[in-house]
Coordinates of C-alpha atoms and ligand atoms in Angstrom, one line a residue:
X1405 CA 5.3 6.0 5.9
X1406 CA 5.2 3.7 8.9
X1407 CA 4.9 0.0 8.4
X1408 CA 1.2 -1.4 9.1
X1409 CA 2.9 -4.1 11.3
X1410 CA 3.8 -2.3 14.6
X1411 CA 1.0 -1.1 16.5
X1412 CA 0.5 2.0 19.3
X1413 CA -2.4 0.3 21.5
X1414 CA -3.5 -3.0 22.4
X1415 CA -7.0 -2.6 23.0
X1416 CA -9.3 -0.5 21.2
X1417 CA -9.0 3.2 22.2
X1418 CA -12.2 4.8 23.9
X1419 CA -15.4 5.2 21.2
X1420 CA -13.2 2.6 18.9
X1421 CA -15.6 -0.6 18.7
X1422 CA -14.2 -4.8 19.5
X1423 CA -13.0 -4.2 15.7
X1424 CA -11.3 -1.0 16.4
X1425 CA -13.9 0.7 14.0
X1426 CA -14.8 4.4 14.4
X1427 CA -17.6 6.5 13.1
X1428 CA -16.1 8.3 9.7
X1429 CA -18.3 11.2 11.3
X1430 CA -18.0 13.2 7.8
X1431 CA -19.8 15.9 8.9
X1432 CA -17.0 17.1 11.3
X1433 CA -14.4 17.3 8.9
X1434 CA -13.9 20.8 8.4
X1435 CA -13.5 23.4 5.4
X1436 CA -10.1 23.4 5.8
X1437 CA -9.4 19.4 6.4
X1438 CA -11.6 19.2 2.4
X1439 CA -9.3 21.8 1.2
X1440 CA -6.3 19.8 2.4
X1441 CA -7.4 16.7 0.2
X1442 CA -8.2 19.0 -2.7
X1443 CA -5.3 20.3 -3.2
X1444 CA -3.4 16.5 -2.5
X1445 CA -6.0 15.3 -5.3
X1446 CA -5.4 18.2 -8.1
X1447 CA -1.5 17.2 -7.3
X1448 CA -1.4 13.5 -8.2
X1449 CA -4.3 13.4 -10.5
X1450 CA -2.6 15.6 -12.5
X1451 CA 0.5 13.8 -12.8
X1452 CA -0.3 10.2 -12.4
X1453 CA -1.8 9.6 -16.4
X1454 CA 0.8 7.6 -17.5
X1455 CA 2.9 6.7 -14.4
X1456 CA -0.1 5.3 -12.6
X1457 CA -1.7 1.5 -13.5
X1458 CA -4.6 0.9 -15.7
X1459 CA -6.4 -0.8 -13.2
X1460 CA -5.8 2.8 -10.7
X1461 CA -7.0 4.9 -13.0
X1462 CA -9.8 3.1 -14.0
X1463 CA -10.4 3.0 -10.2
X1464 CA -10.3 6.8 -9.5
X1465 CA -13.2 6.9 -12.2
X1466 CA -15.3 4.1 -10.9
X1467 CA -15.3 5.5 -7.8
X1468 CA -15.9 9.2 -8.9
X1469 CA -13.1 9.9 -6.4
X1470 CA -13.1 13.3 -8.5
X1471 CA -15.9 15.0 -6.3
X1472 CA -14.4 17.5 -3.9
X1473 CA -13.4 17.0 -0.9
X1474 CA -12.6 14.1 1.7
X1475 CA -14.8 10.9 0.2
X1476 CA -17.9 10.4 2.4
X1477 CA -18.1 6.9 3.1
X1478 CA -21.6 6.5 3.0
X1479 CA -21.0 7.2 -1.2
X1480 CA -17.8 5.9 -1.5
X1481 CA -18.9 2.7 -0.2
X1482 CA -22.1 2.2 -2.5
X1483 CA -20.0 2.4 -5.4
X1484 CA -16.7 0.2 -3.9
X1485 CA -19.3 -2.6 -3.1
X1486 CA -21.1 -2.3 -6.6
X1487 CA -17.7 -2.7 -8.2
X1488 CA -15.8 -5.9 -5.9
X1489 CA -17.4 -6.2 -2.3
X1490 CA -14.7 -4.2 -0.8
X1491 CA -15.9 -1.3 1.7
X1492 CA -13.6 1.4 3.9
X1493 CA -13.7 1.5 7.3
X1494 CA -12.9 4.1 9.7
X1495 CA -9.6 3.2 12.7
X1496 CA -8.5 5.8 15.1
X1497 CA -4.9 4.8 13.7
X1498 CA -2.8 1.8 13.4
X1499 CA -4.2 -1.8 14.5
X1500 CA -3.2 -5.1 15.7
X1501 CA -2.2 -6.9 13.2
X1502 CA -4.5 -10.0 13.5
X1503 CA -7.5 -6.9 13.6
X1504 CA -5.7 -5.9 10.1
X1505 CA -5.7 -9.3 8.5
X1506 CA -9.2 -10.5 9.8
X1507 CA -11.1 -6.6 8.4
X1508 CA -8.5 -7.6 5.1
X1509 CA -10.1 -11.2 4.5
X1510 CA -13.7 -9.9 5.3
X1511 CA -13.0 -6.9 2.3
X1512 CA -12.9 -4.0 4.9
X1513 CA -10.3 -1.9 4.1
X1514 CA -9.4 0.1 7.3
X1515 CA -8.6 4.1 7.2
X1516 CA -6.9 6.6 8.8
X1517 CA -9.4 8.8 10.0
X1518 CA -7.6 12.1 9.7
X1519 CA -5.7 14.5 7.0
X1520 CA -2.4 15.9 7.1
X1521 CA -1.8 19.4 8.4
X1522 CA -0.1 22.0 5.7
X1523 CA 3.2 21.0 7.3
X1524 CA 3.0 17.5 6.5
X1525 CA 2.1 17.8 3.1
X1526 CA 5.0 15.5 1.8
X1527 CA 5.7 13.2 4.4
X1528 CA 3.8 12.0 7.4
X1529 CA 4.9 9.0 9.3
X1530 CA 0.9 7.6 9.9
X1531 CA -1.4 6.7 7.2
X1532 CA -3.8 9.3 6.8
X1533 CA -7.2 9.6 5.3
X1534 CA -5.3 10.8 1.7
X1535 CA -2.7 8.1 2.0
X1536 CA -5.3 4.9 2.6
X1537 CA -7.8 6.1 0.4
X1538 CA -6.6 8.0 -2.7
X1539 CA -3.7 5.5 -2.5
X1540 CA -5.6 1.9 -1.7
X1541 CA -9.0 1.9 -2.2
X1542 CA -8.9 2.6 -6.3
X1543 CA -6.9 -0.7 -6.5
X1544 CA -9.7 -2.2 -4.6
X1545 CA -12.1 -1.4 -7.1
X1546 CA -10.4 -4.0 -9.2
X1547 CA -11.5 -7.7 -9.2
X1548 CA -8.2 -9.4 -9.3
X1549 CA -6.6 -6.9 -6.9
X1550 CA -9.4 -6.9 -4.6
X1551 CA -8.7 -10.5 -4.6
X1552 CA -5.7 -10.4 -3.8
X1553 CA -6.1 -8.1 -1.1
X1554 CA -8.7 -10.5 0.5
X1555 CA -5.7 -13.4 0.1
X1556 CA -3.7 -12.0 1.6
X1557 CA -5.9 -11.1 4.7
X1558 CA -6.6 -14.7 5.0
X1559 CA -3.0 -15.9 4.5
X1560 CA -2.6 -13.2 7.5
X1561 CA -4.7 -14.6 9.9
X1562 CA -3.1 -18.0 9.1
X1563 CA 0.5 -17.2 9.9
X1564 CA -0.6 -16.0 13.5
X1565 CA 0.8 -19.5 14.5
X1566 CA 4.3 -19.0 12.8
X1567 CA 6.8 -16.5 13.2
X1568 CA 6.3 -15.1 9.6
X1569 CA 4.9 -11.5 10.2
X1570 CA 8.3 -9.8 9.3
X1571 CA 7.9 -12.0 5.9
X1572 CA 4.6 -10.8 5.3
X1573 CA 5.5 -7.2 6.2
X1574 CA 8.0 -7.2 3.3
X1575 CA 5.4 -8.9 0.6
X1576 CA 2.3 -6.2 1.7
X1577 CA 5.5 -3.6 1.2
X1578 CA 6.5 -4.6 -1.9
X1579 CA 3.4 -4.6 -3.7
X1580 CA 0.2 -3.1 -1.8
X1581 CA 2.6 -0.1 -1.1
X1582 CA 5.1 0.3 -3.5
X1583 CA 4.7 -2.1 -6.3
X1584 CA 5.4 -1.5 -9.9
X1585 CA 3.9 -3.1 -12.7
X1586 CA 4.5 -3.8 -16.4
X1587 CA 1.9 -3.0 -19.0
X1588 CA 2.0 -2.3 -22.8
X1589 CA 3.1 1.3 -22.5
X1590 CA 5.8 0.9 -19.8
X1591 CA 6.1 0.2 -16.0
X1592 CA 3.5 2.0 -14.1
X1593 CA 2.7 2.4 -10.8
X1594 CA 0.5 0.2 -8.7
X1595 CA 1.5 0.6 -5.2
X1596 CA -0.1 3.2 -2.3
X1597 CA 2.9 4.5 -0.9
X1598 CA 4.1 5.5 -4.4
X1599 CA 0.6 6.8 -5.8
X1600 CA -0.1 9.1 -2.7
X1601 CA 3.7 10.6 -2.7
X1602 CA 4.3 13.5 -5.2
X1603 CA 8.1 12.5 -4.9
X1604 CA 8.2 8.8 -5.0
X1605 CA 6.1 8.7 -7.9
X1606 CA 8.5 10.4 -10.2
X1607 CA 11.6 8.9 -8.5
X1608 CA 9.9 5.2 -8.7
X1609 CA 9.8 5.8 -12.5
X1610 CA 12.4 8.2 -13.5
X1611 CA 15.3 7.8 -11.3
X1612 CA 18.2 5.9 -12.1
X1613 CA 19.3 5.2 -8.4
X1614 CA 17.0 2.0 -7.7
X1615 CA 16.8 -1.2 -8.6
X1616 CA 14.0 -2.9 -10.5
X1617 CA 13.6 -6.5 -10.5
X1618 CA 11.4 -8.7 -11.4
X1619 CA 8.6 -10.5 -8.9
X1620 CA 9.6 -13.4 -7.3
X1621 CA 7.8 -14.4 -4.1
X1622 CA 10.2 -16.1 -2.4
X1623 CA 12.8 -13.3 -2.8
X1624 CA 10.7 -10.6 -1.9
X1625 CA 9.9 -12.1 1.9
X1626 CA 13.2 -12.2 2.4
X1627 CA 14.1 -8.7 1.4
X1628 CA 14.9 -6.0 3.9
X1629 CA 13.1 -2.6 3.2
X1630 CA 13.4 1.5 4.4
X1631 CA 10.1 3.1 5.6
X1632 CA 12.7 6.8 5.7
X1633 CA 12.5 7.5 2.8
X1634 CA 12.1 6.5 -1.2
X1635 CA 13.0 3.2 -1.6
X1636 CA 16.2 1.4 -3.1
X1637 CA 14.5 -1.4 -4.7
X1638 CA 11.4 -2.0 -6.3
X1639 CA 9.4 -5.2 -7.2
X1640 CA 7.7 -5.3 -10.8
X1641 CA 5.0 -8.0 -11.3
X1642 CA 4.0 -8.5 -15.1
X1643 CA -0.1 -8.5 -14.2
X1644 CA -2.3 -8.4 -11.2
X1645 CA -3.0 -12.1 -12.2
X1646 CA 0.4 -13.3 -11.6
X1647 CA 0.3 -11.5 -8.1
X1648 CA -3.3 -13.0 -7.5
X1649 CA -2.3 -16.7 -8.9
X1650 CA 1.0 -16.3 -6.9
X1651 CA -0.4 -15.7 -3.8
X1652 CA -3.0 -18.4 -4.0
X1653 CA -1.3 -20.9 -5.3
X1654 CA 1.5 -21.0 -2.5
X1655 CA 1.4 -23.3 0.3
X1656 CA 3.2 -20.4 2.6
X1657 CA 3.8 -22.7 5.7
X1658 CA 6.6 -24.4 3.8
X1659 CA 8.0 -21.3 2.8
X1660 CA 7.8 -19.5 6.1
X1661 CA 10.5 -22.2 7.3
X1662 CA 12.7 -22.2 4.1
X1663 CA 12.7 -18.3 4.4
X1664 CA 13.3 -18.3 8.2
X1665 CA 16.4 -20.3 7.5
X1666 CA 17.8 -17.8 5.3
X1667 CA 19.4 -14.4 6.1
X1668 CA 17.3 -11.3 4.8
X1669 CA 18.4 -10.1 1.9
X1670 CA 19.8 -6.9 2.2
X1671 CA 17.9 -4.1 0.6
X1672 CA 20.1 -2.6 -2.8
X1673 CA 21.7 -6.4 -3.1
X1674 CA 21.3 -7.7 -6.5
X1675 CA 21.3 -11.6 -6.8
X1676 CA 22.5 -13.9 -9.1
X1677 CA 18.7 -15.5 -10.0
X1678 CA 17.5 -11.8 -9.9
X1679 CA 15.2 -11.0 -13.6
X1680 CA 16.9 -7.4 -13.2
X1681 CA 14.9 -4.8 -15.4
X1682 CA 17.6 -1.9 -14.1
X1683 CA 20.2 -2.2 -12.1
X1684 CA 20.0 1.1 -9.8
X1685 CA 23.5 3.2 -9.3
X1686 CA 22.2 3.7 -5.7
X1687 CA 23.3 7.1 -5.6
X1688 CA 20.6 8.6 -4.3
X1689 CA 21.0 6.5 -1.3
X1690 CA 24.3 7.2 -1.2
X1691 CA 24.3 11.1 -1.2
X1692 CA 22.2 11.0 2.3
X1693 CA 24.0 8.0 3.9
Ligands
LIG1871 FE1 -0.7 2.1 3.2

């Protein structure tokens, strides 16, 4: 899954509007392209009850993201608003980052606008329409998370004026796409990279290879990460709260410069103030290196 930070244009592509917004233009999604997103759907829903977050489940339902076929916005939308505010957006593909942050801090979540062909049904290297909205927009149906989202958007737009996009790369990584959370019943899944892949979310669970460390802010901007393949480390916070109150209560300028004096942590390195929940063997990586 390709970072959000690198971009393919620099101004909107022709029929895109000033905020690179398209038409979802439902209609023209075809029998086939519905099919495609069916059968993505019947494959996580069925395995995510008890891997995936409270708050993502909760979402799925909220959303009645259930109904067949690719979500028409029109619907999806009514009920995403209801719930937090938040509402999808249609992009041709990847955009600018300062267009990312500003549609983030105004809740606009922006979407792939197309599905994954037969041949990509396990990895694609684009976000598609499966990807950015069975993978983020239940989390966005959640109040704190939703928040958090709109934070980070803001904080976004902010660093424009410092070097710090690499730093914020890693801390949207860690979390809005592959971050793990602890609740009663065990760690559980919260992030979109690991919800919307069949693979990851058993291996981001089950496998002894990576680590798992606790959430530290600080730590996590600094840490190098693979967009290849499954990852070698993952973050867990303890509730959406901490990563909301985190996130807010940070004066990030500061922290940019600390970081930026610092060498990037490299990605399976364990550190001595790590909170390590389990220490991966790494093997996984190994055997393809
Ligand atoms: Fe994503």
């Amino acid at each position: 899954m390709e970072s959000q930070f690198t971009h393919v244009h620099d101004t909107p592509p022709p029929g895109a509007a000033a905020d690179w917004t398209i038409s979802q233009d439902w209609d023209a999604f075809t029998a086939d392209e519905h099919a495609m997103w069916d059968r993505l759907f019947a494959r996580q829903s069925e395995m995510l009850p008890g891997r995936a977050a409270d708050a993502f489940l909760r979402g799925i339902d909220v959303l009645k993201l259930e109904k067949p076929g690719i979500p028409d916005y029109r619907e999806l939308n009514a009920r995403l608003m209801a719930a937090t505010g938040w509402q999808v957006v249609a992009v041709p593909g990847l955009v600018p980052d300062d267009v990312f942050f500003d549609h983030l801090a105004n809740r606009r979540f922006p979407a792939g606008n197309f599905i994954r062909t037969p041949q990509q049904l396990d990895y694609l290297q684009e976000p598609d329409v499966f990807h950015d909205v069975f993978g983020h927009v239940p989390m966005l149906a959640d109040p704190i998370f939703a928040d958090y989202m709109v934070a980070y958007g803001e904080g976004g737009l902010r660093s424009l004026q410092f070097d710090a996009l690499k730093q914020l790369a890693r801390l949207y990584w860690y979390t809005v796409e592959f971050g793990l959370i602890r609740e009663s019943g065990g760690l559980r899944i919260y992030g979109a990279g690991i919800v919307s892949s069949y693979a990851e979310s058993v291996f981001a669970l089950d496998s002894d290879s990576p680590n798992r460390i606790g959430f530290d802010l600080a730590r996590v901007m600094r840490t190098d990460y693979r967009i290849d393949d499954f990852q070698q480390n993952y973050f867990v916070i303890d509730s959406l709260d901490q990563l909301l109150e985190t996130t807010v209560n940070t004066d990030f300028a500061p922290l940019y410069a600390a970081n930026a004096a610092l060498p990037p942590i490299p990605i399976a390195d364990i550190l001595p103030d790590d909170s390590v929940i389990t220490r991966g063997t790494q093997d996984y990586a190994a055997a393809k290196a």
